[in-house]
């Protein structure tokens, strides 16, 4: 915050503000407030449902401001926008949330300065200038946001949690592209800038719908498919396999002694273990495989066009990776610990060898899990009745 304030003061002392600057500032601010009013319900819902870095559309206004008005007015715009968002779209924020809003506004101010500097370095205003400013804004914003999220909880920080997912970054890039186009419109035909409000409404609405779909289909602890969605996908896969006379493998993965983790370290630590195991299962399967959380400490995976033998190979990789995990977490008392030497018992079945329906196939895989448990745990077992298809740790 101190850096943003210092840069704003220096800019105010060194750079004069003309009436033309004030008119442009007023136009951009008015458009931004109008867009905020039109989309405030959507923005409120998006913020409530956000599970990572929240991306609003303030960049679409700050980028043109960085190129068209002096830096001190860019800072003023960021403060006005975030204050207005806090009052109209983010109702009921507490002291901690207010601090985060102030930090975000500071990040936007510094990102605006970064965009202005990059634009100045690019020379005469044109496509290259707008592109350079957008890149400068993106880099400064990403770096500052990532640093803030990392410092908030270094133990649990990951590239995705700090820098955002690919979809997050594409959304921010798309907003900056609109901001670049808006810059050219404001320069040449300012009244046409009103046309940007409807596309921004549609963009935010589409992002909200996508998030609602994710919540309806995804297990929120592990980000895998939830049981209902997995079952629906499995039914479609069995229909496809029947039509094409194909096969698929199915894995039932059950963590060993998971209750001991919850009892010893607490349920939040147990959640961290579930997340780590989910990441392993996702990494060791293909992009088109169906991977889900079946409930509790059970995970399921359906591997299209895969024989039982190949499914067992995949299961063994997963079992090995789980046994090698070292999971940093905290106990209920806040003590930092590392959970390791976890194991899993995995049952493997296939269609049509072990059943003609998804229920029969998964029942066979589940029965194989019990065989693995009874045989000492930490092993992969093919469906009951196929002793040749067993891999033991």
Coordinates of C-alpha atoms in Angstrom, one line a residue:
X1 CA 0.0 0.0 0.0
X2 CA 2.8 2.4 0.8
X3 CA 4.3 1.9 -2.7
X4 CA 1.0 2.7 -4.3
X5 CA 0.5 5.8 -2.2
X6 CA 4.1 7.0 -2.8
X7 CA 3.8 6.6 -6.6
X8 CA 0.4 8.4 -6.6
X9 CA 1.9 11.3 -4.6
X10 CA 4.9 11.5 -6.9
X11 CA 2.6 11.4 -10.0
X12 CA 0.5 14.2 -8.6
X13 CA 3.5 16.4 -8.0
X14 CA 5.1 15.8 -11.4
X15 CA 2.2 15.3 -13.8
X16 CA -0.5 17.9 -14.3
X17 CA -4.1 17.0 -14.9
X18 CA -6.0 18.8 -17.7
X19 CA -9.7 19.3 -18.2
X20 CA -9.5 16.7 -21.1
X21 CA -8.0 14.2 -18.6
X22 CA -10.9 14.9 -16.1
X23 CA -13.5 14.4 -18.8
X24 CA -12.0 11.1 -19.9
X25 CA -11.7 10.0 -16.2
X26 CA -15.3 10.9 -15.6
X27 CA -16.4 9.0 -18.7
X28 CA -14.5 5.8 -17.7
X29 CA -15.7 6.1 -14.1
X30 CA -19.3 6.5 -15.2
X31 CA -19.1 3.5 -17.5
X32 CA -17.5 1.4 -14.8
X33 CA -20.1 2.3 -12.2
X34 CA -22.9 1.6 -14.7
X35 CA -21.4 -1.8 -15.6
X36 CA -21.1 -2.5 -11.8
X37 CA -24.7 -1.8 -11.3
X38 CA -25.9 -3.9 -14.2
X39 CA -23.8 -6.9 -13.0
X40 CA -23.8 -6.5 -9.2
X41 CA -26.0 -9.5 -8.5
X42 CA -23.9 -11.7 -10.7
X43 CA -20.7 -10.3 -9.2
X44 CA -22.0 -11.0 -5.7
X45 CA -22.9 -14.6 -6.6
X46 CA -19.6 -15.2 -8.3
X47 CA -17.7 -13.9 -5.3
X48 CA -19.7 -16.0 -2.9
X49 CA -19.0 -19.1 -5.0
X50 CA -15.4 -18.4 -5.7
X51 CA -12.9 -21.1 -4.4
X52 CA -9.7 -19.5 -5.5
X53 CA -8.4 -16.1 -6.7
X54 CA -11.5 -14.1 -7.6
X55 CA -11.3 -12.3 -11.0
X56 CA -13.6 -9.3 -11.5
X57 CA -13.7 -7.1 -14.6
X58 CA -12.1 -4.0 -13.2
X59 CA -9.2 -4.5 -15.5
X60 CA -11.4 -3.6 -18.5
X61 CA -11.6 0.0 -17.1
X62 CA -8.1 0.3 -15.5
X63 CA -6.3 -0.6 -18.7
X64 CA -7.8 2.2 -20.8
X65 CA -7.3 4.6 -17.9
X66 CA -3.6 3.7 -17.7
X67 CA -3.2 4.7 -21.3
X68 CA -5.5 7.7 -21.5
X69 CA -5.3 9.6 -18.2
X70 CA -2.4 10.5 -15.8
X71 CA -1.4 7.9 -13.2
X72 CA -2.9 9.7 -10.2
X73 CA -6.3 9.4 -11.9
X74 CA -5.7 5.7 -12.5
X75 CA -5.1 5.3 -8.8
X76 CA -8.3 7.3 -8.0
X77 CA -10.3 5.1 -10.4
X78 CA -9.1 1.9 -8.7
X79 CA -10.1 3.3 -5.3
X80 CA -13.5 4.4 -6.5
X81 CA -14.2 1.1 -8.2
X82 CA -13.2 -1.1 -5.3
X83 CA -15.1 1.1 -2.8
X84 CA -18.2 1.0 -5.0
X85 CA -17.9 -2.8 -5.4
X86 CA -17.5 -3.2 -1.6
X87 CA -20.6 -1.1 -1.0
X88 CA -22.9 -2.5 -3.8
X89 CA -21.7 -6.0 -4.7
X90 CA -19.9 -7.3 -1.7
X91 CA -22.4 -6.6 1.1
X92 CA -21.5 -7.4 4.7
X93 CA -17.7 -7.5 4.5
X94 CA -15.9 -7.8 7.9
X95 CA -12.6 -6.2 9.0
X96 CA -10.6 -9.0 7.5
X97 CA -12.5 -8.8 4.2
X98 CA -12.1 -5.0 4.2
X99 CA -8.3 -5.5 4.5
X100 CA -8.3 -7.8 1.5
X101 CA -10.4 -5.4 -0.5
X102 CA -7.8 -2.6 0.3
X103 CA -5.0 -5.0 -0.7
X104 CA -6.7 -5.8 -4.0
X105 CA -7.3 -2.1 -4.7
X106 CA -3.6 -1.5 -4.1
X107 CA -2.7 -4.3 -6.5
X108 CA -4.9 -2.7 -9.1
X109 CA -3.2 0.7 -8.6
X110 CA 0.2 -0.8 -9.0
X111 CA -1.0 -2.9 -12.0
X112 CA -2.3 0.3 -13.6
X113 CA 1.1 2.0 -13.1
X114 CA 2.8 -1.1 -14.6
X115 CA 0.5 -0.8 -17.7
X116 CA 1.2 2.9 -18.0
X117 CA 4.9 2.4 -17.8
X118 CA 4.8 -0.5 -20.4
X119 CA 2.7 1.7 -22.7
X120 CA 5.1 4.6 -22.5
X121 CA 8.1 2.3 -23.2
X122 CA 6.3 1.1 -26.4
X123 CA 6.2 4.6 -27.8
X124 CA 3.5 6.2 -29.9
X125 CA 0.0 5.0 -29.1
X126 CA -1.3 2.2 -31.3
X127 CA -1.7 -1.5 -31.3
X128 CA 1.8 -2.1 -29.9
X129 CA 1.3 0.4 -27.1
X130 CA -2.0 -1.2 -26.1
X131 CA -0.6 -4.7 -26.3
X132 CA 2.5 -3.7 -24.2
X133 CA 0.3 -2.0 -21.6
X134 CA -2.0 -5.1 -21.4
X135 CA 1.0 -7.3 -20.9
X136 CA 2.5 -5.0 -18.3
X137 CA -0.8 -5.0 -16.4
X138 CA -1.1 -8.8 -16.5
X139 CA 2.4 -9.4 -15.3
X140 CA 2.3 -7.0 -12.4
X141 CA -1.2 -8.1 -11.4
X142 CA -0.2 -11.8 -11.5
X143 CA 3.0 -11.3 -9.6
X144 CA 1.5 -9.2 -6.8
X145 CA -1.6 -11.4 -6.4
X146 CA 0.5 -14.6 -6.4
X147 CA 2.9 -13.1 -3.8
X148 CA 0.0 -12.1 -1.6
X149 CA -1.6 -15.5 -1.8
X150 CA 1.6 -17.3 -1.1
X151 CA 2.4 -15.2 2.0
X152 CA -1.1 -15.8 3.3
X153 CA -0.4 -19.5 3.7
X154 CA 3.0 -20.7 2.4
X155 CA 2.5 -24.3 3.7
X156 CA -0.4 -24.9 1.4
X157 CA 0.6 -22.7 -1.5
X158 CA 0.6 -24.2 -5.0
X159 CA 1.2 -22.7 -8.4
X160 CA -2.6 -23.0 -9.2
X161 CA -3.6 -21.5 -5.8
X162 CA -1.3 -18.5 -6.2
X163 CA -1.2 -17.9 -9.9
X164 CA -4.6 -19.2 -10.8
X165 CA -5.7 -22.0 -13.2
X166 CA -5.3 -21.8 -16.9
X167 CA -9.0 -20.8 -17.1
X168 CA -8.5 -18.0 -14.6
X169 CA -5.6 -16.6 -16.6
X170 CA -7.5 -16.9 -19.9
X171 CA -10.4 -15.0 -18.3
X172 CA -8.1 -12.2 -17.2
X173 CA -6.5 -12.1 -20.6
X174 CA -9.9 -11.9 -22.3
X175 CA -10.9 -9.0 -20.0
X176 CA -7.7 -7.2 -20.9
X177 CA -8.4 -7.8 -24.6
X178 CA -11.8 -6.1 -24.2
X179 CA -10.0 -3.3 -22.3
X180 CA -7.6 -2.9 -25.2
X181 CA -10.5 -2.6 -27.7
X182 CA -12.2 -0.2 -25.3
X183 CA -9.1 2.0 -25.3
X184 CA -9.2 2.4 -29.1
X185 CA -13.0 3.1 -29.0
X186 CA -12.5 5.8 -26.3
X187 CA -9.8 7.4 -28.3
X188 CA -11.8 7.6 -31.6
X189 CA -15.6 7.3 -30.8
X190 CA -16.2 7.7 -27.1
X191 CA -19.9 7.3 -27.3
X192 CA -19.5 3.8 -28.7
X193 CA -18.0 2.7 -25.5
X194 CA -21.5 2.2 -24.1
X195 CA -21.6 -1.0 -26.3
X196 CA -19.1 -2.7 -24.1
X197 CA -21.5 -3.1 -21.1
X198 CA -23.7 -5.8 -22.6
X199 CA -20.8 -8.1 -23.6
X200 CA -19.3 -7.7 -20.1
X201 CA -22.6 -8.7 -18.6
X202 CA -22.8 -11.8 -20.8
X203 CA -19.1 -12.6 -20.0
X204 CA -19.7 -12.5 -16.2
X205 CA -23.0 -14.4 -16.5
X206 CA -21.2 -17.2 -18.5
X207 CA -18.5 -17.4 -15.9
X208 CA -21.2 -17.7 -13.2
X209 CA -23.1 -20.4 -15.0
X210 CA -19.8 -22.4 -15.5
X211 CA -19.1 -22.1 -11.8
X212 CA -22.6 -23.3 -10.9
X213 CA -22.1 -26.3 -13.2
X214 CA -18.8 -27.1 -11.6
X215 CA -20.5 -27.0 -8.1
X216 CA -23.2 -29.3 -9.3
X217 CA -20.8 -31.9 -10.8
X218 CA -17.7 -31.7 -8.6
X219 CA -16.7 -32.9 -5.2
X220 CA -15.6 -29.7 -3.5
X221 CA -13.0 -31.3 -1.3
X222 CA -11.1 -33.0 -4.1
X223 CA -12.2 -31.3 -7.3
X224 CA -13.0 -34.7 -8.8
X225 CA -16.4 -35.7 -10.1
X226 CA -18.9 -36.3 -7.4
X227 CA -20.7 -39.7 -7.2
X228 CA -23.8 -38.7 -9.1
X229 CA -21.9 -37.2 -12.0
X230 CA -19.5 -40.1 -12.1
X231 CA -22.4 -42.6 -12.2
X232 CA -23.9 -40.6 -15.1
X233 CA -20.6 -40.6 -17.0
X234 CA -20.1 -44.3 -16.3
X235 CA -23.6 -45.1 -17.7
X236 CA -22.8 -43.3 -20.9
X237 CA -19.5 -45.1 -21.2
X238 CA -21.1 -48.5 -20.7
X239 CA -23.6 -47.7 -23.5
X240 CA -20.7 -46.7 -25.8
X241 CA -18.8 -49.9 -24.9
X242 CA -21.8 -52.0 -25.7
X243 CA -22.3 -50.2 -29.1
X244 CA -18.6 -50.5 -30.1
X245 CA -18.1 -54.0 -28.5
X246 CA -15.3 -52.4 -26.4
X247 CA -14.1 -52.8 -22.9
X248 CA -13.2 -50.6 -19.9
X249 CA -11.4 -51.0 -16.6
X250 CA -12.8 -49.8 -13.3
X251 CA -10.8 -49.1 -10.1
X252 CA -12.2 -48.8 -6.6
X253 CA -9.6 -47.1 -4.4
X254 CA -10.0 -47.2 -0.6
X255 CA -7.5 -45.5 1.7
X256 CA -6.3 -47.7 4.5
X257 CA -6.8 -46.6 8.2
X258 CA -8.2 -43.3 7.1
X259 CA -10.2 -42.9 10.4
X260 CA -6.9 -43.0 12.2
X261 CA -5.8 -39.8 10.4
X262 CA -9.0 -38.0 11.4
X263 CA -8.8 -39.1 15.0
X264 CA -5.1 -38.3 15.3
X265 CA -4.6 -35.1 13.3
X266 CA -8.2 -33.8 12.8
X267 CA -10.7 -33.7 10.0
X268 CA -9.0 -30.8 8.2
X269 CA -5.8 -32.8 8.0
X270 CA -7.9 -35.7 6.7
X271 CA -9.2 -33.3 4.0
X272 CA -5.6 -32.5 3.0
X273 CA -4.9 -36.2 2.6
X274 CA -8.0 -36.6 0.4
X275 CA -6.9 -33.7 -1.8
X276 CA -3.4 -35.2 -2.2
X277 CA -4.7 -38.6 -3.1
X278 CA -7.1 -37.2 -5.5
X279 CA -4.3 -35.3 -7.2
X280 CA -2.3 -38.6 -7.5
X281 CA -5.3 -40.5 -9.0
X282 CA -5.8 -37.6 -11.5
X283 CA -2.1 -37.5 -12.5
X284 CA -1.9 -41.3 -13.0
X285 CA -5.0 -41.5 -15.3
X286 CA -5.7 -40.0 -18.7
X287 CA -7.5 -36.8 -19.4
X288 CA -10.6 -38.7 -20.8
X289 CA -10.8 -41.2 -17.9
X290 CA -13.6 -40.7 -15.4
X291 CA -12.2 -40.1 -11.9
X292 CA -14.4 -39.4 -9.0
X293 CA -14.8 -39.5 -5.2
X294 CA -17.4 -42.1 -4.3
X295 CA -17.7 -41.0 -0.7
X296 CA -15.7 -40.9 2.5
X297 CA -12.2 -42.2 1.7
X298 CA -13.2 -44.1 -1.5
X299 CA -12.3 -43.0 -5.0
X300 CA -13.3 -44.5 -8.4
X301 CA -11.8 -44.4 -11.8
X302 CA -13.2 -45.7 -15.1
X303 CA -10.7 -46.3 -17.9
X304 CA -12.3 -46.5 -21.3
X305 CA -10.9 -49.0 -23.9
X306 CA -8.7 -50.5 -21.2
X307 CA -8.3 -54.2 -20.4
X308 CA -8.2 -55.5 -16.8
X309 CA -4.5 -56.2 -17.1
X310 CA -3.8 -52.6 -18.2
X311 CA -6.1 -51.3 -15.5
X312 CA -4.2 -53.2 -12.9
X313 CA -0.9 -51.6 -14.1
X314 CA -2.5 -48.2 -13.6
X315 CA -3.8 -49.2 -10.2
X316 CA -0.4 -50.3 -9.1
X317 CA 1.1 -46.9 -10.2
X318 CA -1.5 -45.2 -8.1
X319 CA -0.9 -47.4 -5.1
X320 CA 2.8 -46.8 -5.3
X321 CA 2.4 -43.0 -5.6
X322 CA 0.1 -42.9 -2.6
X323 CA 2.6 -44.8 -0.5
X324 CA 5.2 -42.2 -1.4
X325 CA 3.1 -39.1 -0.5
X326 CA 4.4 -36.6 2.1
X327 CA 1.5 -34.3 2.9
X328 CA 2.1 -31.1 4.8
X329 CA -0.9 -30.1 7.0
X330 CA -1.9 -28.8 10.4
X331 CA -3.4 -30.5 13.4
X332 CA -6.5 -29.2 15.2
X333 CA -4.1 -27.4 17.5
X334 CA -2.4 -25.6 14.6
X335 CA 0.8 -27.6 14.8
X336 CA 2.4 -28.2 11.4
X337 CA 2.9 -31.9 10.6
X338 CA 3.7 -34.0 7.6
X339 CA 1.6 -37.1 7.0
X340 CA 3.3 -39.9 5.2
X341 CA 3.4 -43.7 4.6
X342 CA -0.3 -43.7 3.7
X343 CA -1.5 -46.8 1.8
X344 CA -4.5 -47.8 -0.2
X345 CA -6.3 -51.0 -1.1
X346 CA -7.4 -51.0 -4.8
X347 CA -9.9 -53.4 -6.4
X348 CA -10.0 -53.7 -10.2
X349 CA -12.8 -55.0 -12.5
X350 CA -13.6 -54.7 -16.1
X351 CA -16.5 -54.6 -18.5
X352 CA -17.9 -57.0 -19.8
X353 CA -15.8 -59.6 -18.0
X354 CA -16.9 -58.8 -14.5
X355 CA -20.4 -57.5 -15.2
X356 CA -22.9 -56.3 -17.8
X357 CA -23.9 -53.1 -15.9
X358 CA -22.0 -50.5 -14.1
X359 CA -23.5 -51.7 -10.8
X360 CA -22.2 -55.2 -11.4
X361 CA -18.7 -54.0 -12.5
X362 CA -18.3 -51.8 -9.5
X363 CA -19.6 -54.5 -7.1
X364 CA -16.9 -56.7 -8.5
X365 CA -14.3 -54.0 -7.9
X366 CA -15.6 -53.4 -4.4
X367 CA -15.5 -57.1 -3.6
X368 CA -11.8 -57.1 -4.8
X369 CA -11.1 -54.2 -2.3
X370 CA -12.3 -56.4 0.5
X371 CA -10.0 -59.2 -0.6
X372 CA -7.1 -56.6 -0.6
X373 CA -8.1 -55.5 2.9
X374 CA -8.3 -59.1 4.2
X375 CA -4.9 -59.9 2.5
X376 CA -3.0 -57.2 4.5
X377 CA -4.0 -53.9 2.7
X378 CA -1.7 -51.8 0.6
X379 CA -2.2 -53.9 -2.5
X380 CA -4.0 -54.1 -5.9
X381 CA -6.4 -57.1 -6.5
X382 CA -8.3 -58.0 -9.6
X383 CA -12.0 -58.9 -9.2
X384 CA -12.8 -61.9 -7.0
X385 CA -12.4 -65.2 -8.8
X386 CA -9.4 -64.0 -10.8
X387 CA -6.4 -64.9 -8.6
X388 CA -3.9 -64.6 -11.5
X389 CA -4.7 -60.9 -11.7
X390 CA -3.3 -59.8 -8.4
X391 CA -0.4 -57.5 -7.7
X392 CA 0.9 -57.4 -4.2
X393 CA 3.1 -54.7 -2.7

